[in-house]
């Protein structure tokens, strides 16, 4: 291992919540993230190789304002439509940030029930 952070991956990302049961329902039921466990006012979900901790807003580890979680979504139009059907309110229509040979880099932001910033982002192949 090196003596700095180069080459290391995130193990866990944390977000604050004022209502843990509401947050669990949103991340597990609305977004469909695999629920791992709940302990001491914190709930844990698996997002690829990274664990997401959603915890009591009164705890010492509060999410910094301005943080955004970006979910990889190469199927962004279809995924956004499915999430809207489950109650996700997107902040605006999808926008193309960059056009590449592989497709269009697209972004579609939304928030969780506590106001934490989330977004779908992915290189969507052109039809």
Coordinates of N, CA and C in Angstrom, one line a residue:
X1 N 0.8 -1.2 0.0 CA 0.0 0.0 0.0 C 0.9 1.2 0.0
X2 N 0.4 2.2 -0.7 CA 1.1 3.5 -0.8 C 0.8 4.3 0.5
X3 N 1.6 5.3 0.7 CA 1.4 6.2 1.9 C 0.5 7.4 1.6
X4 N -0.2 7.3 0.5 CA -1.2 8.4 0.2 C -2.5 7.7 -0.3
X5 N -3.4 8.5 -0.8 CA -4.7 7.9 -1.2 C -4.8 7.5 -2.7
X6 N -3.7 7.7 -3.4 CA -3.7 7.3 -4.8 C -4.0 5.8 -5.0
X7 N -4.9 5.5 -6.0 CA -5.2 4.2 -6.3 C -6.2 3.5 -5.3
X8 N -6.7 4.2 -4.3 CA -7.6 3.6 -3.4 C -9.0 4.0 -3.8
X9 N -10.0 3.1 -3.5 CA -11.4 3.3 -3.8 C -12.1 3.7 -2.5
X10 N -13.3 4.3 -2.7 CA -14.2 4.6 -1.6 C -14.7 3.3 -1.0
X11 N -14.7 3.1 0.3 CA -15.2 2.0 1.0 C -16.7 2.3 1.3
X12 N -16.9 3.5 1.8 CA -18.3 3.9 2.2 C -18.5 5.4 2.0
X13 N -19.7 5.8 1.8 CA -20.1 7.2 1.6 C -21.3 7.3 2.6
X14 N -21.3 8.5 3.3 CA -22.3 8.7 4.3 C -23.2 9.9 4.0
X15 N -24.5 9.8 4.3 CA -25.5 10.9 4.1 C -26.3 11.0 5.4
X16 N -26.7 12.2 5.7 CA -27.5 12.4 6.9 C -29.0 12.3 6.6
X17 N -29.7 11.9 7.7 CA -31.2 11.9 7.5 C -31.8 12.3 8.8
X18 N -32.9 12.9 8.8 CA -33.7 13.3 9.9 C -34.7 12.2 10.3
X19 N -35.0 11.3 9.4 CA -36.0 10.3 9.6 C -35.5 9.0 9.0
X20 N -34.9 8.1 9.8 CA -34.2 6.9 9.3 C -35.2 5.9 8.6
X21 N -36.4 5.7 9.2 CA -37.3 4.8 8.5 C -37.7 5.3 7.1
X22 N -38.0 6.6 7.0 CA -38.3 7.2 5.7 C -37.1 7.0 4.7
X23 N -35.9 7.3 5.2 CA -34.7 7.1 4.3 C -34.5 5.7 3.9
X24 N -34.7 4.7 4.8 CA -34.6 3.3 4.4 C -35.6 3.0 3.3
X25 N -36.9 3.4 3.5 CA -37.9 3.1 2.5 C -37.5 3.7 1.2
X26 N -36.9 4.9 1.1 CA -36.6 5.6 -0.1 C -35.4 4.8 -0.8
X27 N -34.3 4.6 -0.1 CA -33.2 3.9 -0.7 C -33.4 2.5 -1.0
X28 N -34.1 1.8 -0.2 CA -34.4 0.3 -0.4 C -35.6 0.1 -1.4
X29 N -36.7 0.8 -1.1 CA -37.9 0.5 -1.9 C -38.1 1.3 -3.1
X30 N -37.8 2.6 -3.0 CA -37.9 3.5 -4.2 C -36.7 3.3 -5.1
X31 N -35.5 3.4 -4.6 CA -34.3 3.3 -5.5 C -33.9 1.9 -5.7
X32 N -34.3 1.0 -4.9 CA -34.0 -0.5 -5.1 C -32.6 -0.9 -4.7
X33 N -31.9 -0.1 -3.8 CA -30.6 -0.5 -3.4 C -30.7 -1.6 -2.4
X34 N -29.8 -2.6 -2.5 CA -29.7 -3.7 -1.5 C -29.5 -3.2 -0.1
X35 N -30.4 -3.5 0.8 CA -30.3 -3.2 2.2 C -29.4 -4.2 2.9
X36 N -28.3 -3.7 3.6 CA -27.4 -4.6 4.2 C -27.8 -4.9 5.7
X37 N -27.8 -3.8 6.5 CA -28.2 -3.9 7.9 C -28.4 -2.5 8.5
X38 N -29.0 -2.5 9.7 CA -29.3 -1.3 10.4 C -28.7 -1.4 11.8
X39 N -28.0 -0.4 12.3 CA -27.5 -0.5 13.7 C -27.3 1.0 14.2
X40 N -27.6 1.2 15.4 CA -27.3 2.5 16.1 C -27.7 3.7 15.3
X41 N -28.9 3.7 14.8 CA -29.4 4.9 14.0 C -28.8 5.0 12.7
X42 N -28.2 4.0 12.1 CA -27.6 4.0 10.8 C -28.1 2.8 10.0
X43 N -28.3 3.1 8.7 CA -28.7 2.0 7.8 C -27.7 1.9 6.7
X44 N -27.4 0.7 6.2 CA -26.3 0.5 5.2 C -26.9 -0.2 4.0
X45 N -26.4 0.3 2.8 CA -26.9 -0.2 1.6 C -25.6 -0.5 0.7
X46 N -25.8 -1.4 -0.3 CA -24.7 -1.7 -1.2 C -24.9 -1.0 -2.5
X47 N -23.9 -0.2 -3.0 CA -24.0 0.5 -4.2 C -22.7 0.1 -5.0
X48 N -22.8 -1.0 -5.8 CA -21.6 -1.5 -6.5 C -20.7 -2.0 -5.5
X49 N -19.4 -1.5 -5.5 CA -18.4 -1.9 -4.5 C -18.3 -1.0 -3.4
X50 N -19.2 0.0 -3.3 CA -19.2 1.0 -2.2 C -20.4 0.8 -1.3
X51 N -20.2 1.0 0.0 CA -21.3 0.9 0.9 C -21.8 2.3 1.2
X52 N -23.1 2.5 1.2 CA -23.8 3.8 1.5 C -24.3 3.7 3.0
X53 N -23.9 4.6 3.8 CA -24.5 4.7 5.2 C -25.4 5.9 5.2
X54 N -26.6 5.7 5.6 CA -27.5 6.8 5.8 C -27.8 6.8 7.3
X55 N -27.5 7.9 8.0 CA -27.6 8.0 9.4 C -28.3 9.1 10.0
X56 N -28.6 9.0 11.3 CA -29.3 10.1 12.1 C -28.6 11.4 11.9
X57 N -29.3 12.4 11.6 CA -28.7 13.8 11.4 C -28.1 14.3 12.6
X58 N -28.4 13.8 13.8 CA -27.8 14.2 15.0 C -26.5 13.6 15.4
X59 N -26.0 12.7 14.6 CA -24.8 12.0 14.8 C -23.6 13.0 14.5
X60 N -22.4 12.6 14.8 CA -21.2 13.4 14.6 C -20.9 13.5 13.1
X61 N -21.2 12.5 12.3 CA -20.8 12.5 10.9 C -22.0 13.0 10.1
X62 N -22.0 14.3 9.8 CA -23.1 14.9 9.0 C -22.6 15.0 7.6
X63 N -23.4 14.8 6.6 CA -23.0 15.0 5.2 C -22.7 16.5 5.0
X64 N -21.7 16.8 4.3 CA -21.4 18.2 3.9 C -22.4 18.7 2.9
X65 N -22.8 19.9 3.0 CA -23.6 20.5 2.0 C -22.8 20.6 0.7
X66 N -23.5 20.4 -0.4 CA -22.8 20.4 -1.7 C -22.4 19.0 -2.1
X67 N -22.5 18.0 -1.3 CA -22.1 16.7 -1.7 C -23.2 16.1 -2.7
X68 N -22.8 15.3 -3.7 CA -23.7 14.7 -4.6 C -23.3 13.3 -4.8
X69 N -24.2 12.3 -4.8 CA -24.0 10.9 -5.1 C -24.4 10.8 -6.6
X70 N -23.5 10.3 -7.4 CA -23.8 10.1 -8.8 C -23.9 8.5 -9.1
X71 N -25.1 8.1 -9.5 CA -25.3 6.7 -9.9 C -25.0 6.5 -11.3
X72 N -24.2 5.5 -11.6 CA -23.8 5.2 -13.0 C -25.1 4.7 -13.7
X73 N -25.5 5.3 -14.8 CA -26.7 5.0 -15.5 C -26.6 5.1 -17.0
X74 N -25.9 4.1 -17.7 CA -25.8 4.1 -19.1 C -27.2 3.9 -19.8
X75 N -28.2 3.5 -19.0 CA -29.6 3.4 -19.4 C -30.5 4.5 -18.9
X76 N -29.9 5.7 -18.8 CA -30.5 6.8 -18.0 C -32.0 7.1 -18.4
X77 N -32.3 7.2 -19.7 CA -33.7 7.5 -20.0 C -34.7 6.5 -19.5
X78 N -34.4 5.2 -19.6 CA -35.3 4.1 -19.1 C -35.3 4.1 -17.6
X79 N -34.1 4.2 -17.0 CA -34.0 4.2 -15.5 C -34.8 5.4 -14.9
X80 N -34.6 6.5 -15.5 CA -35.3 7.7 -15.0 C -36.8 7.5 -15.0
X81 N -37.3 7.0 -16.1 CA -38.7 6.8 -16.3 C -39.2 5.8 -15.2
X82 N -38.5 4.7 -15.0 CA -38.9 3.7 -14.0 C -38.9 4.3 -12.6
X83 N -37.8 5.2 -12.3 CA -37.8 5.8 -10.9 C -38.9 6.8 -10.8
X84 N -39.2 7.5 -11.8 CA -40.4 8.5 -11.7 C -41.6 7.7 -11.4
X85 N -41.8 6.6 -12.0 CA -43.0 5.8 -11.7 C -43.0 5.3 -10.2
X86 N -41.9 5.3 -9.6 CA -41.8 4.9 -8.2 C -41.8 6.1 -7.3
X87 N -42.0 7.3 -7.8 CA -42.1 8.5 -7.0 C -41.0 9.4 -6.9
X88 N -39.9 9.1 -7.6 CA -38.7 10.0 -7.6 C -39.1 11.3 -8.4
X89 N -38.9 12.5 -7.8 CA -39.2 13.7 -8.5 C -37.8 14.3 -9.0
X90 N -37.6 14.2 -10.3 CA -36.3 14.8 -10.8 C -36.4 16.3 -10.8
X91 N -35.3 17.0 -10.6 CA -35.2 18.4 -10.6 C -35.4 19.1 -11.9
X92 N -35.0 18.4 -13.0 CA -35.1 18.9 -14.3 C -34.9 17.8 -15.3
X93 N -35.2 18.0 -16.6 CA -35.0 17.0 -17.6 C -33.6 16.6 -17.7
X94 N -33.3 15.4 -18.3 CA -31.9 15.0 -18.5 C -31.3 16.0 -19.4
X95 N -30.0 16.2 -19.2 CA -29.2 17.1 -20.0 C -27.9 16.4 -20.5
X96 N -27.5 16.7 -21.7 CA -26.3 16.1 -22.3 C -25.2 17.1 -21.9
X97 N -24.2 16.5 -21.2 CA -23.0 17.3 -20.8 C -21.9 17.2 -21.8
X98 N -21.8 16.1 -22.5 CA -20.7 15.9 -23.4 C -21.1 14.8 -24.5
X99 N -20.7 15.0 -25.7 CA -20.9 14.0 -26.7 C -19.6 13.4 -27.1
X100 N -19.6 12.0 -27.0 CA -18.4 11.3 -27.3 C -18.7 10.2 -28.3
X101 N -17.7 9.6 -28.8 CA -17.9 8.5 -29.8 C -18.7 7.4 -29.2
X102 N -18.6 7.2 -27.9 CA -19.3 6.1 -27.2 C -20.8 6.4 -26.9
X103 N -21.1 7.7 -27.0 CA -22.5 8.1 -26.7 C -22.5 9.5 -26.0
X104 N -23.7 9.8 -25.5 CA -23.8 11.1 -24.8 C -23.7 11.0 -23.3
X105 N -22.9 11.8 -22.7 CA -22.8 11.8 -21.2 C -23.9 12.6 -20.7
X106 N -24.9 11.9 -20.0 CA -26.1 12.6 -19.6 C -26.2 12.6 -18.1
X107 N -27.0 13.6 -17.6 CA -27.1 13.9 -16.1 C -28.6 14.1 -15.9
X108 N -29.1 13.6 -14.8 CA -30.5 13.9 -14.3 C -30.5 13.9 -12.8
X109 N -30.6 15.1 -12.2 CA -30.5 15.2 -10.8 C -31.8 15.1 -10.0
X110 N -31.7 14.6 -8.8 CA -32.9 14.5 -7.9 C -32.4 14.6 -6.5
X111 N -33.3 14.6 -5.5 CA -33.0 14.6 -4.1 C -33.7 13.5 -3.3
X112 N -33.1 13.2 -2.2 CA -33.8 12.2 -1.4 C -34.7 13.0 -0.4
X113 N -35.5 12.3 0.4 CA -36.5 13.0 1.3 C -35.8 14.0 2.2
X114 N -34.5 13.9 2.5 CA -33.9 14.8 3.4 C -33.2 15.9 2.6
X115 N -33.3 16.0 1.3 CA -32.8 17.0 0.5 C -31.3 16.8 0.1
X116 N -30.8 15.6 0.4 CA -29.5 15.2 -0.1 C -29.5 15.1 -1.6
X117 N -28.4 15.6 -2.3 CA -28.4 15.7 -3.7 C -27.9 14.3 -4.3
X118 N -28.7 13.8 -5.3 CA -28.4 12.6 -6.0 C -28.5 12.9 -7.5
X119 N -27.9 12.0 -8.3 CA -28.1 12.2 -9.7 C -27.8 10.9 -10.4
X120 N -28.5 10.7 -11.5 CA -28.2 9.6 -12.5 C -27.2 10.3 -13.5
X121 N -26.1 9.5 -13.8 CA -25.2 10.0 -14.8 C -24.6 8.8 -15.5
X122 N -24.5 9.0 -16.8 CA -24.0 7.9 -17.6 C -23.8 8.2 -19.1
X123 N -22.9 7.5 -19.7 CA -22.7 7.6 -21.1 C -23.8 6.7 -21.8
X124 N -24.7 7.4 -22.4 CA -25.9 6.7 -23.0 C -25.6 6.6 -24.5
X125 N -25.6 5.3 -25.0 CA -25.3 5.1 -26.4 C -26.4 5.8 -27.3
X126 N -26.0 6.3 -28.4 CA -27.0 6.9 -29.3 C -27.7 5.9 -30.1
X127 N -29.0 6.1 -30.3 CA -29.8 5.1 -31.0 C -29.6 5.2 -32.5

